[in-house]
PDB file of C-alpha atoms in Angstrom:
ATOM      1  CA  MET K   1       7.192 -47.743  24.426  1.00  0.00           C
ATOM      2  CA  LYS K   2       9.377 -44.740  23.650  1.00  0.00           C
ATOM      3  CA  LYS K   3       7.625 -41.813  22.056  1.00  0.00           C
ATOM      4  CA  ILE K   4       9.153 -38.675  20.513  1.00  0.00           C
ATOM      5  CA  GLU K   5       7.112 -35.756  19.187  1.00  0.00           C
ATOM      6  CA  CYS K   6       8.167 -33.128  16.675  1.00  0.00           C
ATOM      7  CA  TYR K   7       6.010 -30.101  15.815  1.00  0.00           C
ATOM      8  CA  GLN K   8       6.037 -26.630  14.307  1.00  0.00           C
ATOM      9  CA  PRO K   9       7.444 -23.798  16.461  1.00  0.00           C
ATOM     10  CA  ARG K  10       4.855 -22.082  18.626  1.00  0.00           C
ATOM     11  CA  GLY K  11       6.343 -18.598  18.119  1.00  0.00           C
ATOM     12  CA  ILE K  12       4.675 -18.352  14.700  1.00  0.00           C
ATOM     13  CA  VAL K  13       1.316 -18.996  16.354  1.00  0.00           C
ATOM     14  CA  LYS K  14       1.839 -16.128  18.806  1.00  0.00           C
ATOM     15  CA  MET K  15       2.635 -13.775  15.932  1.00  0.00           C
ATOM     16  CA  LEU K  16      -0.489 -14.861  14.030  1.00  0.00           C
ATOM     17  CA  ILE K  17      -2.680 -14.410  17.133  1.00  0.00           C
ATOM     18  CA  TYR K  18      -1.410 -10.835  17.482  1.00  0.00           C
ATOM     19  CA  LEU K  19      -2.070 -10.259  13.782  1.00  0.00           C
ATOM     20  CA  PHE K  20      -5.558 -11.727  14.241  1.00  0.00           C
ATOM     21  CA  LEU K  21      -6.335  -9.365  17.142  1.00  0.00           C
ATOM     22  CA  PHE K  22      -4.805  -6.340  15.378  1.00  0.00           C
ATOM     23  CA  TRP K  23      -6.804  -6.979  12.190  1.00  0.00           C
ATOM     24  CA  THR K  24     -10.028  -7.474  14.175  1.00  0.00           C
ATOM     25  CA  VAL K  25      -9.566  -4.140  15.976  1.00  0.00           C
ATOM     26  CA  ILE K  26      -8.808  -2.323  12.707  1.00  0.00           C
ATOM     27  CA  CYS K  27     -11.897  -3.797  11.036  1.00  0.00           C
ATOM     28  CA  CYS K  28     -14.138  -2.951  13.978  1.00  0.00           C
ATOM     29  CA  VAL K  29     -12.924   0.661  14.050  1.00  0.00           C
ATOM     30  CA  SER K  30     -13.290   0.923  10.269  1.00  0.00           C
ATOM     31  CA  VAL K  31     -16.807  -0.510  10.276  1.00  0.00           C
ATOM     32  CA  ILE K  32     -17.941   1.700  13.143  1.00  0.00           C
ATOM     33  CA  SER K  33     -16.500   4.880  11.642  1.00  0.00           C
ATOM     34  CA  ASN K  34     -17.756   4.299   8.069  1.00  0.00           C
ATOM     35  CA  ASN K  35     -21.424   3.336   7.853  1.00  0.00           C
ATOM     36  CA  ASP K  36     -21.485   3.319   4.021  1.00  0.00           C
ATOM     37  CA  TYR K  37     -19.583   0.043   3.732  1.00  0.00           C
ATOM     38  CA  PHE K  38     -20.755  -1.660   6.920  1.00  0.00           C
ATOM     39  CA  ILE K  39     -21.706  -5.031   5.393  1.00  0.00           C
ATOM     40  CA  GLU K  40     -18.630  -5.192   3.132  1.00  0.00           C
ATOM     41  CA  GLY K  41     -16.376  -4.452   6.108  1.00  0.00           C
ATOM     42  CA  ILE K  42     -17.973  -7.188   8.213  1.00  0.00           C
ATOM     43  CA  VAL K  43     -17.699  -9.767   5.393  1.00  0.00           C
ATOM     44  CA  CYS K  44     -14.065  -8.846   4.672  1.00  0.00           C
ATOM     45  CA  SER K  45     -13.210  -9.032   8.361  1.00  0.00           C
ATOM     46  CA  ILE K  46     -14.844 -12.443   8.762  1.00  0.00           C
ATOM     47  CA  PHE K  47     -13.041 -13.944   5.751  1.00  0.00           C
ATOM     48  CA  PHE K  48      -9.642 -12.563   6.763  1.00  0.00           C
ATOM     49  CA  ASP K  49     -10.126 -13.589  10.404  1.00  0.00           C
ATOM     50  CA  MET K  50     -11.151 -17.116   9.381  1.00  0.00           C
ATOM     51  CA  THR K  51      -8.063 -17.418   7.162  1.00  0.00           C
ATOM     52  CA  ILE K  52      -5.777 -16.448  10.033  1.00  0.00           C
ATOM     53  CA  PHE K  53      -7.677 -18.722  12.434  1.00  0.00           C
ATOM     54  CA  LEU K  54      -7.394 -21.736  10.100  1.00  0.00           C
ATOM     55  CA  THR K  55      -3.662 -21.076   9.661  1.00  0.00           C
ATOM     56  CA  ILE K  56      -3.203 -20.978  13.441  1.00  0.00           C
ATOM     57  CA  PHE K  57      -5.238 -24.173  13.795  1.00  0.00           C
ATOM     58  CA  GLY K  58      -3.194 -25.912  11.082  1.00  0.00           C
ATOM     59  CA  ILE K  59       0.088 -25.041  12.775  1.00  0.00           C
ATOM     60  CA  LEU K  60      -1.121 -26.198  16.192  1.00  0.00           C
ATOM     61  CA  VAL K  61      -2.566 -29.468  14.883  1.00  0.00           C
ATOM     62  CA  TYR K  62       0.420 -30.630  12.791  1.00  0.00           C
ATOM     63  CA  LYS K  63       2.522 -33.031  14.843  1.00  0.00           C
ATOM     64  CA  ILE K  64       4.852 -35.942  14.086  1.00  0.00           C
ATOM     65  CA  THR K  65       5.105 -38.748  16.627  1.00  0.00           C
ATOM     66  CA  ALA K  66       7.629 -41.573  16.421  1.00  0.00           C
ATOM     67  CA  THR K  67       7.047 -44.750  18.420  1.00  0.00           C
ATOM     68  CA  ASP K  68       8.947 -48.033  18.468  1.00  0.00           C
ATOM     69  CA  GLU K  69       7.206 -49.459  15.401  1.00  0.00           C
ATOM     70  CA  CYS K  70       5.863 -46.516  13.363  1.00  0.00           C
ATOM     71  CA  ILE K  71       5.720 -42.800  12.645  1.00  0.00           C
ATOM     72  CA  ILE K  72       2.345 -41.091  13.085  1.00  0.00           C
ATOM     73  CA  ILE K  73       1.759 -37.823  11.234  1.00  0.00           C
ATOM     74  CA  ARG K  74      -1.214 -35.792  12.471  1.00  0.00           C
ATOM     75  CA  LYS K  75      -2.438 -33.335   9.870  1.00  0.00           C
ATOM     76  CA  TRP K  76      -5.500 -31.117   9.432  1.00  0.00           C
ATOM     77  CA  TYR K  77      -8.729 -31.882  11.259  1.00  0.00           C
ATOM     78  CA  GLY K  78      -7.449 -34.967  13.054  1.00  0.00           C
ATOM     79  CA  ARG K  79      -6.368 -36.818   9.913  1.00  0.00           C
ATOM     80  CA  ARG K  80      -3.593 -39.240  10.804  1.00  0.00           C
ATOM     81  CA  VAL K  81      -1.146 -41.069   8.608  1.00  0.00           C
ATOM     82  CA  LYS K  82       0.737 -44.057  10.039  1.00  0.00           C
ATOM     83  CA  VAL K  83       3.940 -45.236   8.424  1.00  0.00           C
ATOM     84  CA  LYS K  84       5.615 -48.363   9.790  1.00  0.00           C
ATOM     85  CA  PHE K  85       9.399 -48.431   9.805  1.00  0.00           C
ATOM     86  CA  ASP K  86       9.288 -51.545   7.589  1.00  0.00           C
ATOM     87  CA  ASP K  87       7.243 -49.685   4.923  1.00  0.00           C
ATOM     88  CA  ILE K  88       9.764 -46.853   4.606  1.00  0.00           C
ATOM     89  CA  THR K  89      11.750 -47.269   1.396  1.00  0.00           C
ATOM     90  CA  LYS K  90      14.129 -44.326   1.626  1.00  0.00           C
ATOM     91  CA  VAL K  91      15.159 -41.611   4.049  1.00  0.00           C
ATOM     92  CA  VAL K  92      17.023 -38.669   2.544  1.00  0.00           C
ATOM     93  CA  PHE K  93      19.167 -36.535   4.809  1.00  0.00           C
ATOM     94  CA  ALA K  94      20.080 -33.233   3.158  1.00  0.00           C
ATOM     95  CA  THR K  95      23.431 -32.214   4.608  1.00  0.00           C
ATOM     96  CA  LEU K  96      26.259 -29.836   3.930  1.00  0.00           C
ATOM     97  CA  SER K  97      28.952 -32.177   5.250  1.00  0.00           C
ATOM     98  CA  GLY K  98      27.672 -35.464   3.758  1.00  0.00           C
ATOM     99  CA  LYS K  99      26.990 -37.018   7.193  1.00  0.00           C
ATOM    100  CA  PRO K 100      23.396 -37.831   8.275  1.00  0.00           C
ATOM    101  CA  VAL K 101      24.127 -36.492  11.762  1.00  0.00           C
ATOM    102  CA  ASP K 102      24.506 -32.967  10.339  1.00  0.00           C
ATOM    103  CA  ALA K 103      21.209 -33.076   8.422  1.00  0.00           C
ATOM    104  CA  THR K 104      19.552 -29.772   7.590  1.00  0.00           C
ATOM    105  CA  ARG K 105      16.381 -31.423   6.262  1.00  0.00           C
ATOM    106  CA  ILE K 106      14.978 -34.954   6.375  1.00  0.00           C
ATOM    107  CA  ARG K 107      12.592 -36.467   3.832  1.00  0.00           C
ATOM    108  CA  ILE K 108      10.924 -39.855   4.357  1.00  0.00           C
ATOM    109  CA  TYR K 109       9.571 -41.861   1.419  1.00  0.00           C
ATOM    110  CA  LYS K 110       7.101 -44.743   1.319  1.00  0.00           C
ATOM    111  CA  GLY K 111       7.430 -46.289  -2.123  1.00  0.00           C
ATOM    112  CA  LYS K 112       8.076 -43.388  -4.485  1.00  0.00           C
ATOM    113  CA  LYS K 113       5.845 -40.978  -2.575  1.00  0.00           C
ATOM    114  CA  LYS K 114       7.267 -38.490  -0.080  1.00  0.00           C
ATOM    115  CA  VAL K 115       5.347 -38.957   3.149  1.00  0.00           C
ATOM    116  CA  LEU K 116       7.100 -36.579   5.488  1.00  0.00           C
ATOM    117  CA  SER K 117       9.551 -33.706   5.537  1.00  0.00           C
ATOM    118  CA  LEU K 118      11.266 -32.483   8.698  1.00  0.00           C
ATOM    119  CA  ASP K 119      12.835 -29.027   8.991  1.00  0.00           C
ATOM    120  CA  PRO K 120      15.400 -27.890  11.567  1.00  0.00           C
ATOM    121  CA  VAL K 121      13.072 -25.100  12.741  1.00  0.00           C
ATOM    122  CA  MET K 122      10.689 -27.689  14.192  1.00  0.00           C
ATOM    123  CA  GLU K 123      10.656 -28.293  17.939  1.00  0.00           C
ATOM    124  CA  ASN K 124      12.558 -31.489  18.963  1.00  0.00           C
ATOM    125  CA  TYR K 125      14.106 -31.821  15.493  1.00  0.00           C
ATOM    126  CA  ASP K 126      17.460 -33.069  16.841  1.00  0.00           C
ATOM    127  CA  LYS K 127      15.823 -35.745  19.004  1.00  0.00           C
ATOM    128  CA  MET K 128      13.726 -36.935  16.060  1.00  0.00           C
ATOM    129  CA  LYS K 129      16.773 -36.994  13.759  1.00  0.00           C
ATOM    130  CA  ASN K 130      18.740 -39.137  16.216  1.00  0.00           C
ATOM    131  CA  TYR K 131      15.748 -41.407  16.790  1.00  0.00           C
ATOM    132  CA  LEU K 132      15.364 -41.990  13.037  1.00  0.00           C
ATOM    133  CA  LEU K 133      19.075 -42.713  12.662  1.00  0.00           C
ATOM    134  CA  ASP K 134      18.803 -45.349  15.401  1.00  0.00           C
ATOM    135  CA  HIS K 135      15.631 -47.047  14.114  1.00  0.00           C
ATOM    136  CA  ILE K 136      16.015 -47.066  10.319  1.00  0.00           C
ATOM    137  CA  ASP K 137      18.234 -49.515   8.447  1.00  0.00           C
ATOM    138  CA  ASP K 138      21.445 -48.106   7.026  1.00  0.00           C
ATOM    139  CA  THR K 139      20.501 -49.462   3.595  1.00  0.00           C
ATOM    140  CA  LYS K 140      17.506 -47.081   3.438  1.00  0.00           C
ATOM    141  CA  ILE K 141      19.483 -43.977   4.411  1.00  0.00           C
ATOM    142  CA  ASP K 142      20.635 -41.654   1.637  1.00  0.00           C
ATOM    143  CA  THR K 143      22.443 -38.331   1.966  1.00  0.00           C
ATOM    144  CA  ILE K 144      22.550 -35.457  -0.490  1.00  0.00           C
ATOM    145  CA  SER K 145      24.731 -32.389  -0.328  1.00  0.00           C
TER     146      SER K 145
END
């Protein structure tokens, strides 16, 4: 069973971790140096830190896996969506040249609802694009310029 994974770039996570650490240090110094707003500083720091942490967690968790019979999309908090290749109604390849091989963005539809969108900045995007071209019927493929 062949399996290909596509996920968000990890460089964004590194940047957010540095921002998380930088903000935490600034808040700690601010709270220690100014005793008048101690509680407000702690609350503000916790809310901002949790926002950054949840963003980091969301980026790390999001992953698209393609197997021989379906595409599995893992979203927030372990939620998974399975889409079988037979259930896919349309795959739109946004290209500049009009050829699916040169796609700059891929959108997958199940019925009229968009289930998945792939961007070229994602890790293993080219492998996933080629895998989808091999496993999806040509009648379901649509290109837009």
